[in-house]
Structures are given as structure tokens and as C-alpha cells.
């Protein structure tokens, strides 16, 4: 009693009690529970309005706003305060990304109003006080657009989408697209490279132009040529050049023509949609999609509603056995031939793989190429890679491989030429030939060997610089 009568003791006990109470509040999470209850009580005195942003529209098209909002929410600091957050490894070393989990609520402040986002399965729901709605809703949505555009302006993380079978959450699965191929690393005629780049650049700027013409804002390319000539690498270079995502369609996983349409519907703008080895699918009939299904995919009415701002790419080993309807003028905008390696392509490869701009063996290589080439850039690149420790050895092994792997006649004749020149190249000759054979086995290159003598890259259709 005497202690309680003493004001100093009383003050001391009160301070200790308050301190302990604070510690309990903070350490136990009681304060969070209290805050939550308080919110519930406050909610009873406000009327809220809800706005749903679904991932897909009624016609199963992807809703761009959904992705914009999701990206915006992932940029908010308050994401860390959500009860349950997913953690993912980022692209940079040691980078960790936070991602909202389903049924979690994230808070945002805008112009003094509280905005709540609820992540439901395939929907994002905005909860906002009715009294704030008229004042803040429009500016808030505009703010989300601006943040997204700023983010998109910086180099965004590209994605590679692949179609899967029987998936409940949509037909596309994505992984980060990290293919390093660029136009600089692709060996092709420099004139052609410049034309393709300017065609893509003018396509990017031509939205109004296409619409004035009543055309869908898309551009399609057919890449054809033997295996290992850089068709797939070219697709990656296009995607990196445009900063577009890639949708790679595996036709064996498409159940019928309408399924193919459905897949196209689910692609997003700013993307490269690719069908690789189209000729093989059609000739082997390894897909349930018909030729007319492919034609509809290429230019069907569907593309007018969801084909905007897309680059479509089809690759083939050769055009010979393909339905002429697919190749008819006007259907695919640009045809690009990918030939076997020529001297120009060789020099680009030597520069990339060996850091060589010139070498005393170059004239010899050029002479061999003048008789026609028998190897693809992939094969020559692999020989250079295997001998990258010694540029001279790499070049000799390329020379020997070109001579040995020539069309029989070229092989014998070439080897003789080397032997006559007194070069100690017998070893390289065998090594080169074996290396190429091994490489061919590895990459399944023993298949089609058509178009062996393909003198240069060419565009079947002139690229229209006006577009
Ligand atoms: N023109 C080229 N320039 C630079 N590298 C090339 C070129 N062609 C092929 N390569 C190299 O060879 C490898 C295989 O090339 P790629 O997969 O692009 O060939 P492809 O034409 O798509 O073959 P396929 O018809 O078998 O699919 C790649 O790793 C690439 O680096
Ligand atoms: Mg390929």
C-alpha cells in the first residue's frame, strides 16, 4: 500500500506496465489483430464499391488491363505487408521478386483514398469507398497506365510462351526468354540484315498507316532453308530487337483447327508468334490441324480482333512440298531464304567465334566457297567453337571439313588440293569430318540435305520500305 501511495513508485510501475504492454502488442501481433478488427468496424460505416479486372474477356481474349494492374501491384512496397507473398528468383544474381498470392489483399494510397486490391483466381478486384469513387477512380486507373508505360519503356523481361495440353489455367506456359541471339551475332548478308531491321522498324511505327489501309497491324515472315542455317536464331534476334515476347506453337499439341484459333486468341500484343518446321508438320501429318486451319490462322478474320501488333513467323526446311496456297503472294508478307554458309557468313562467324577479322587462310577459304558450300553456319560455328583455342587450327579444320563434306566431288578434289599444297592438314581433315558427323548426329542434321548450292540470301518479296 505504501508503495502505491508513493507517487514516484506509482509512476515507475505505470511506465514499466506501459512498456511491457507495448512489447506484448508488438511482439505478439496483437496490434495487427487489433488493426484488422478496427478496419472491420470502420468498414461497417462505409459503403464500398467493387471493380473486377478479369484475366480473360468473355471471348477468352487476354485482358491487357489485368497484366498492367498485376505489374503495377508487384511494384508496390505494400506488397511486403501482405499476409502471404510468393518469392521468386529474379534474373539478376541474388535478386528476389515478391509476387502476390491468391486471395491476398494489398493496400494502396492514392490522393488520400485507400484502394484495396484482392487477388482472386484469374481476377483482380478493386475495393474502393463509394464516397471516393467519383474523385479518384479515373485518375487512379490513369496512374496505373502511366506506371506501366514507364516500366514497359525500360527494357521489360521478355517471355517465351509454349502451348501445353490439358491445362486448366490457360493453354500457354511461360519461362523467361533469355536467348542471346541478335542481328549482330547472326551471320547473314549485311544488305539483307539492314533491310530486315528497317522493315521491322517501319512496322513498329506504322500502326496508323496499316489502319488507314484497312489492314491488321501485323507482319509475317517465312524463313526457309536447310537445318542449322540460323532460322530459329533469327526468330530470337527479331524478338530481342523488338523487345517482344515469343509464342512458340507446337502443332502436335493442338487438337484441331479451332484449338489453334483459341491459342491465337490468348496471345498478347507486342509478341512474335512462331510456328517452326511448318513443312514437316504438314507433310508428316503429325498435327491434327488441317491446311485450311493453317490458312485461317495466317489471315483469318480472327486476326482482325486479336492479331494486332504481332509478328508471325513460319519456318521451313524447303518450300517445294508445301501447299502453294500457303505460299501464294500476299499471304506471308516476306519470304527469307537461309542458305548454307557462304564466305560472307563465314567471316561473321570467324569474327564472333574466333575474334578474327582477317587471317592468312581467308583467301583459301574464299576460294573453296566459290565452288559452292556444303556446310551450314551451325556446322562451321561448331568447328570454330571446338577449336577456339587456336584460330589457325579452327580455320584449317573448317577448310578440311568443307572439302571433305563437299558433294563427293568437291570432297576428293578439295582434300587433294590441301595435300598438294603440302599443308600438314591430314589430321585436321579427319578431325574436321568427324566433328561435323558427330555434330550432325547430335542435332539430327542427317535429315534433309536439300538446297545444297544456295548462293546467297534473298528476299522473294521486296521489302516495302514505305510500310
Ligand atoms: N546464320 C547464322 N549466324 C550465326 N549463327 C548461326 C547461324 N546459323 C546457325 N547458327 C548457329 O547454329 C545453331 C543452330 O542454328 P538454328 O537453330 O538457328 O538453325 P535452324 O535453321 O533453326 O535449324 P533447324 O532447321 O534445324 O531448326 C545456333 O546455335 C546458332 O548459333
Ligand atoms: Mg530451328
GROMACS .gro file of C-alpha atoms and ligand atoms in nm, residues 226-233 235 276-277 315-317 447, ligand 2:
model
   16
  226UNK     CA    1   1.836  -2.620  -9.457
  227UNK     CA    2   1.890  -2.718  -9.096
  228UNK     CA    3   2.137  -2.519  -8.893
  229UNK     CA    4   2.127  -2.207  -9.110
  230UNK     CA    5   2.001  -1.978  -8.834
  231UNK     CA    6   1.623  -1.967  -8.872
  232UNK     CA    7   1.547  -2.016  -8.503
  233UNK     CA    8   1.831  -1.785  -8.405
  235UNK     CA    9   1.343  -1.550  -8.462
  276UNK     CA   10   0.861  -2.384  -8.652
  277UNK     CA   11   0.905  -2.657  -8.917
  315UNK     CA   12   0.998  -2.169  -9.057
  316UNK     CA   13   1.050  -2.444  -9.313
  317UNK     CA   14   1.337  -2.653  -9.447
  447UNK     CA   15   1.780  -3.530  -9.235
  469LIG    MG1   16   1.515  -2.413  -8.594
   0.00000   0.00000   0.00000
